[in-house]
Amino acid sequence: MAAACAWPRRAAPTQRGRAEVAACNQAVLDTPRLRLRPMEARDEAMFCHLYTDPDVMRRIVAPLSAEAARLGFQRACRQNAKVTPGHRYWAIDDKTADTAIGMAALLRTGDSAELGVMLRNGWWNRGVSSEAFVPLIDHAFSGMDLTLVYAQRPDDDHALIIDRLLGRFGFVRTPDKVEDPTLCRWELPRAQWQGRQLAGRSVSTPA
């Protein structure tokens, strides 16, 4: 999950835009095992743990300092509270344990957004990311009315695993869209998502 980028200044939202913003601000996304709820004050410890944990951050960027993580959490909460379209952050709760096991985000720039999920150590390789992607991608296109969802990460051996994960949802690598040669980028255009929906090719969540 990349660092947040600035949301461009826009004119006042239309009536449709206000409805979309309200829906995004309140969106709780459920799957059989997970509940994705808008991040709030009680999630600060979880957020800061993820961004300062060397194991979690090893394949993303260098871990943040405690102060930088705290400031990042405050920015995330401000983004969630905005009345104009922008980045959206969710805490991922395990329904059985009723506890936050990670976070998800759609980092919006214009009509596109970067998709990301970060999980606590101990919840990796359990199908959580792929399960969370199902409602996140649907919400990006249906709730936020985006035209493109993409993902980026360092181009390393782990990128091959991400190839398989994102490929299940119709994402394809777009090397021509990456200015930094050390990064990989995958894109899912709205038309591709719609085609898969019409063809009944939604991805089932793991057991």
mmCIF file of C-alpha atoms in Angstrom:
data_model
loop_
_atom_site.group_PDB
_atom_site.id
_atom_site.type_symbol
_atom_site.label_atom_id
_atom_site.label_comp_id
_atom_site.label_asym_id
_atom_site.label_seq_id
_atom_site.Cartn_x
_atom_site.Cartn_y
_atom_site.Cartn_z
ATOM 1 C CA MET A 1 0.000 0.000 0.000
ATOM 2 C CA ALA A 2 1.642 3.200 -1.111
ATOM 3 C CA ALA A 3 1.748 6.463 0.782
ATOM 4 C CA ALA A 4 -1.304 8.648 0.308
ATOM 5 C CA CYS A 5 -1.185 11.124 -2.529
ATOM 6 C CA ALA A 6 -2.906 14.482 -2.748
ATOM 7 C CA TRP A 7 -6.512 14.685 -3.890
ATOM 8 C CA PRO A 8 -6.848 17.417 -6.567
ATOM 9 C CA ARG A 9 -8.957 20.459 -5.798
ATOM 10 C CA ARG A 10 -12.463 20.195 -7.237
ATOM 11 C CA ALA A 11 -15.623 22.219 -7.523
ATOM 12 C CA ALA A 12 -18.360 21.691 -4.926
ATOM 13 C CA PRO A 13 -19.828 18.172 -5.239
ATOM 14 C CA THR A 14 -23.092 17.697 -7.110
ATOM 15 C CA GLN A 15 -26.123 16.061 -5.481
ATOM 16 C CA ARG A 16 -24.954 12.705 -6.874
ATOM 17 C CA GLY A 17 -21.465 13.436 -5.596
ATOM 18 C CA ARG A 18 -22.769 14.170 -2.093
ATOM 19 C CA ALA A 19 -24.684 10.890 -2.087
ATOM 20 C CA GLU A 20 -21.560 8.998 -3.192
ATOM 21 C CA VAL A 21 -19.489 10.672 -0.462
ATOM 22 C CA ALA A 22 -22.059 9.841 2.212
ATOM 23 C CA ALA A 23 -22.162 6.205 1.064
ATOM 24 C CA CYS A 24 -18.353 5.958 1.092
ATOM 25 C CA ASN A 25 -18.027 7.537 4.525
ATOM 26 C CA GLN A 26 -20.502 5.058 6.037
ATOM 27 C CA ALA A 27 -19.663 1.951 3.992
ATOM 28 C CA VAL A 28 -19.292 -1.220 6.052
ATOM 29 C CA LEU A 29 -18.256 -4.129 3.828
ATOM 30 C CA ASP A 30 -19.021 -7.685 4.936
ATOM 31 C CA THR A 31 -17.743 -11.082 3.791
ATOM 32 C CA PRO A 32 -18.349 -14.495 5.382
ATOM 33 C CA ARG A 33 -15.356 -14.113 7.722
ATOM 34 C CA LEU A 34 -14.598 -10.393 7.718
ATOM 35 C CA ARG A 35 -16.118 -7.011 8.432
ATOM 36 C CA LEU A 36 -14.443 -3.981 6.852
ATOM 37 C CA ARG A 37 -15.544 -0.863 8.739
ATOM 38 C CA PRO A 38 -14.400 2.747 8.349
ATOM 39 C CA MET A 39 -11.266 3.312 10.398
ATOM 40 C CA GLU A 40 -11.781 5.279 13.601
ATOM 41 C CA ALA A 41 -9.958 6.417 16.734
ATOM 42 C CA ARG A 42 -9.914 2.969 18.370
ATOM 43 C CA ASP A 43 -7.802 1.645 15.479
ATOM 44 C CA GLU A 44 -4.745 3.811 16.143
ATOM 45 C CA ALA A 45 -2.743 1.077 17.886
ATOM 46 C CA MET A 46 -3.421 -1.394 15.075
ATOM 47 C CA PHE A 47 -2.517 1.146 12.357
ATOM 48 C CA CYS A 48 0.711 2.184 14.094
ATOM 49 C CA HIS A 49 1.677 -1.439 14.741
ATOM 50 C CA LEU A 50 1.347 -2.290 11.040
ATOM 51 C CA TYR A 51 3.408 0.666 9.824
ATOM 52 C CA THR A 52 6.198 0.237 12.397
ATOM 53 C CA ASP A 53 6.468 -3.571 12.258
ATOM 54 C CA PRO A 54 9.604 -4.584 10.278
ATOM 55 C CA ASP A 55 8.048 -7.918 9.247
ATOM 56 C CA VAL A 56 4.898 -6.285 7.856
ATOM 57 C CA MET A 57 6.801 -3.520 6.088
ATOM 58 C CA ARG A 58 9.629 -5.702 4.778
ATOM 59 C CA ARG A 59 8.111 -6.014 1.295
ATOM 60 C CA ILE A 60 6.604 -2.523 1.136
ATOM 61 C CA VAL A 61 8.864 0.304 2.335
ATOM 62 C CA ALA A 62 11.047 0.938 5.382
ATOM 63 C CA PRO A 63 9.095 0.887 8.666
ATOM 64 C CA LEU A 64 7.868 4.261 9.906
ATOM 65 C CA SER A 65 8.853 5.825 13.196
ATOM 66 C CA ALA A 66 6.204 5.795 15.931
ATOM 67 C CA GLU A 67 5.595 9.512 15.421
ATOM 68 C CA ALA A 68 5.307 9.218 11.635
ATOM 69 C CA ALA A 69 2.846 6.351 12.020
ATOM 70 C CA ARG A 70 0.768 8.367 14.492
ATOM 71 C CA LEU A 71 0.619 11.319 12.092
ATOM 72 C CA GLY A 72 -0.273 8.953 9.245
ATOM 73 C CA PHE A 73 -3.178 7.603 11.269
ATOM 74 C CA GLN A 74 -4.459 11.112 11.927
ATOM 75 C CA ARG A 75 -4.323 11.866 8.192
ATOM 76 C CA ALA A 76 -6.216 8.655 7.424
ATOM 77 C CA CYS A 77 -8.992 9.567 9.869
ATOM 78 C CA ARG A 78 -9.233 13.072 8.395
ATOM 79 C CA GLN A 79 -9.544 11.580 4.915
ATOM 80 C CA ASN A 80 -12.381 9.317 6.051
ATOM 81 C CA ALA A 81 -14.208 12.309 7.517
ATOM 82 C CA LYS A 82 -13.927 14.520 4.419
ATOM 83 C CA VAL A 83 -17.065 15.613 2.600
ATOM 84 C CA THR A 84 -15.325 15.508 -0.780
ATOM 85 C CA PRO A 85 -14.252 12.315 -2.573
ATOM 86 C CA GLY A 86 -10.838 11.132 -1.493
ATOM 87 C CA HIS A 87 -8.927 8.281 0.117
ATOM 88 C CA ARG A 88 -10.909 5.783 2.185
ATOM 89 C CA TYR A 89 -9.536 3.539 4.936
ATOM 90 C CA TRP A 90 -11.101 0.505 6.611
ATOM 91 C CA ALA A 91 -10.157 -1.619 9.598
ATOM 92 C CA ILE A 92 -10.514 -5.344 8.861
ATOM 93 C CA ASP A 93 -12.216 -7.209 11.700
ATOM 94 C CA ASP A 94 -12.253 -10.972 12.076
ATOM 95 C CA LYS A 95 -15.907 -11.690 12.875
ATOM 96 C CA THR A 96 -15.153 -14.701 15.054
ATOM 97 C CA ALA A 97 -12.628 -12.955 17.282
ATOM 98 C CA ASP A 98 -14.281 -9.519 16.896
ATOM 99 C CA THR A 99 -10.859 -7.907 16.636
ATOM 100 C CA ALA A 100 -8.990 -5.854 14.024
ATOM 101 C CA ILE A 101 -6.515 -7.990 12.098
ATOM 102 C CA GLY A 102 -5.410 -5.408 9.530
ATOM 103 C CA MET A 103 -6.474 -2.545 7.327
ATOM 104 C CA ALA A 104 -7.528 -1.835 3.757
ATOM 105 C CA ALA A 105 -7.593 1.318 1.676
ATOM 106 C CA LEU A 106 -8.624 2.802 -1.628
ATOM 107 C CA LEU A 107 -6.270 5.716 -2.247
ATOM 108 C CA ARG A 108 -8.094 7.856 -4.752
ATOM 109 C CA THR A 109 -6.680 10.179 -7.392
ATOM 110 C CA GLY A 110 -9.302 11.535 -9.765
ATOM 111 C CA ASP A 111 -11.415 8.658 -11.053
ATOM 112 C CA SER A 112 -8.923 5.936 -10.122
ATOM 113 C CA ALA A 113 -7.726 4.473 -6.831
ATOM 114 C CA GLU A 114 -4.886 2.334 -5.557
ATOM 115 C CA LEU A 115 -6.047 -0.789 -3.724
ATOM 116 C CA GLY A 116 -4.132 -2.031 -0.708
ATOM 117 C CA VAL A 117 -4.435 -4.423 2.227
ATOM 118 C CA MET A 118 -2.070 -4.809 5.195
ATOM 119 C CA LEU A 119 -2.426 -7.626 7.740
ATOM 120 C CA ARG A 120 -0.972 -8.408 11.129
ATOM 121 C CA ASN A 121 1.609 -11.178 11.224
ATOM 122 C CA GLY A 122 -0.275 -14.375 11.931
ATOM 123 C CA TRP A 123 -3.024 -13.602 9.414
ATOM 124 C CA TRP A 124 -0.910 -14.011 6.289
ATOM 125 C CA ASN A 125 -1.491 -16.877 3.852
ATOM 126 C CA ARG A 126 -5.015 -17.462 5.130
ATOM 127 C CA GLY A 127 -6.965 -16.041 2.196
ATOM 128 C CA VAL A 128 -7.796 -12.807 4.013
ATOM 129 C CA SER A 129 -6.538 -10.413 1.326
ATOM 130 C CA SER A 130 -8.401 -12.151 -1.487
ATOM 131 C CA GLU A 131 -11.578 -12.253 0.622
ATOM 132 C CA ALA A 132 -11.286 -8.536 1.423
ATOM 133 C CA PHE A 133 -10.664 -7.666 -2.236
ATOM 134 C CA VAL A 134 -14.117 -8.895 -3.262
ATOM 135 C CA PRO A 135 -16.174 -6.158 -1.523
ATOM 136 C CA LEU A 136 -13.438 -3.539 -1.899
ATOM 137 C CA ILE A 137 -13.337 -3.832 -5.689
ATOM 138 C CA ASP A 138 -17.127 -3.926 -5.936
ATOM 139 C CA HIS A 139 -17.346 -0.825 -3.725
ATOM 140 C CA ALA A 140 -14.705 0.989 -5.767
ATOM 141 C CA PHE A 141 -16.750 0.666 -8.945
ATOM 142 C CA SER A 142 -20.316 0.539 -7.616
ATOM 143 C CA GLY A 143 -20.038 2.772 -4.547
ATOM 144 C CA MET A 144 -17.294 5.217 -5.534
ATOM 145 C CA ASP A 145 -18.036 5.184 -9.282
ATOM 146 C CA LEU A 146 -14.360 4.827 -10.214
ATOM 147 C CA THR A 147 -13.126 4.020 -13.710
ATOM 148 C CA LEU A 148 -9.898 2.234 -12.684
ATOM 149 C CA VAL A 149 -8.524 0.330 -9.697
ATOM 150 C CA TYR A 150 -4.796 -0.442 -9.584
ATOM 151 C CA ALA A 151 -2.154 -1.874 -7.283
ATOM 152 C CA GLN A 152 1.573 -1.162 -7.017
ATOM 153 C CA ARG A 153 4.447 -2.743 -5.148
ATOM 154 C CA PRO A 154 8.190 -3.361 -5.474
ATOM 155 C CA ASP A 155 9.150 -5.681 -8.348
ATOM 156 C CA ASP A 156 10.624 -8.575 -6.381
ATOM 157 C CA ASP A 157 10.029 -12.300 -5.979
ATOM 158 C CA HIS A 158 6.817 -11.586 -4.054
ATOM 159 C CA ALA A 159 5.383 -9.813 -7.116
ATOM 160 C CA LEU A 160 4.834 -13.225 -8.724
ATOM 161 C CA ILE A 161 2.523 -14.138 -5.842
ATOM 162 C CA ILE A 162 0.641 -10.869 -6.335
ATOM 163 C CA ASP A 163 0.344 -11.719 -10.049
ATOM 164 C CA ARG A 164 -1.647 -14.824 -9.161
ATOM 165 C CA LEU A 165 -3.694 -13.094 -6.477
ATOM 166 C CA LEU A 166 -4.744 -10.107 -8.593
ATOM 167 C CA GLY A 167 -5.111 -12.147 -11.767
ATOM 168 C CA ARG A 168 -8.090 -13.922 -10.202
ATOM 169 C CA PHE A 169 -9.898 -10.565 -10.227
ATOM 170 C CA GLY A 170 -8.984 -9.610 -13.781
ATOM 171 C CA PHE A 171 -6.019 -7.321 -13.014
ATOM 172 C CA VAL A 172 -3.201 -7.283 -15.570
ATOM 173 C CA ARG A 173 0.328 -5.957 -15.313
ATOM 174 C CA THR A 174 0.882 -2.592 -16.984
ATOM 175 C CA PRO A 175 4.664 -2.044 -17.127
ATOM 176 C CA ASP A 176 4.207 0.898 -19.509
ATOM 177 C CA LYS A 177 2.379 2.800 -16.741
ATOM 178 C CA VAL A 178 5.263 2.636 -14.237
ATOM 179 C CA GLU A 179 7.868 5.393 -14.225
ATOM 180 C CA ASP A 180 9.945 3.758 -11.479
ATOM 181 C CA PRO A 181 11.515 0.543 -12.886
ATOM 182 C CA THR A 182 11.713 -0.940 -9.384
ATOM 183 C CA LEU A 183 7.898 -1.089 -9.149
ATOM 184 C CA CYS A 184 5.187 -3.342 -10.571
ATOM 185 C CA ARG A 185 1.705 -2.073 -11.408
ATOM 186 C CA TRP A 186 -1.516 -3.978 -12.049
ATOM 187 C CA GLU A 187 -4.729 -2.406 -13.379
ATOM 188 C CA LEU A 188 -8.396 -3.333 -13.484
ATOM 189 C CA PRO A 189 -10.473 -0.981 -15.691
ATOM 190 C CA ARG A 190 -14.166 -0.558 -14.981
ATOM 191 C CA ALA A 191 -15.108 -2.114 -18.346
ATOM 192 C CA GLN A 192 -13.128 -5.266 -17.503
ATOM 193 C CA TRP A 193 -14.824 -5.510 -14.091
ATOM 194 C CA GLN A 194 -18.266 -5.019 -15.640
ATOM 195 C CA GLY A 195 -17.583 -7.699 -18.239
ATOM 196 C CA ARG A 196 -16.602 -10.184 -15.569
ATOM 197 C CA GLN A 197 -19.730 -9.334 -13.572
ATOM 198 C CA LEU A 198 -21.955 -9.903 -16.583
ATOM 199 C CA ALA A 199 -20.178 -13.176 -17.338
ATOM 200 C CA GLY A 200 -20.674 -14.328 -13.753
ATOM 201 C CA ARG A 201 -16.942 -14.518 -13.153
ATOM 202 C CA SER A 202 -16.951 -13.110 -9.643
ATOM 203 C CA VAL A 203 -14.270 -14.592 -7.398
ATOM 204 C CA SER A 204 -15.601 -16.777 -4.603
ATOM 205 C CA THR A 205 -14.267 -16.166 -1.144
ATOM 206 C CA PRO A 206 -12.160 -18.898 0.475
ATOM 207 C CA ALA A 207 -13.640 -21.375 2.929
#
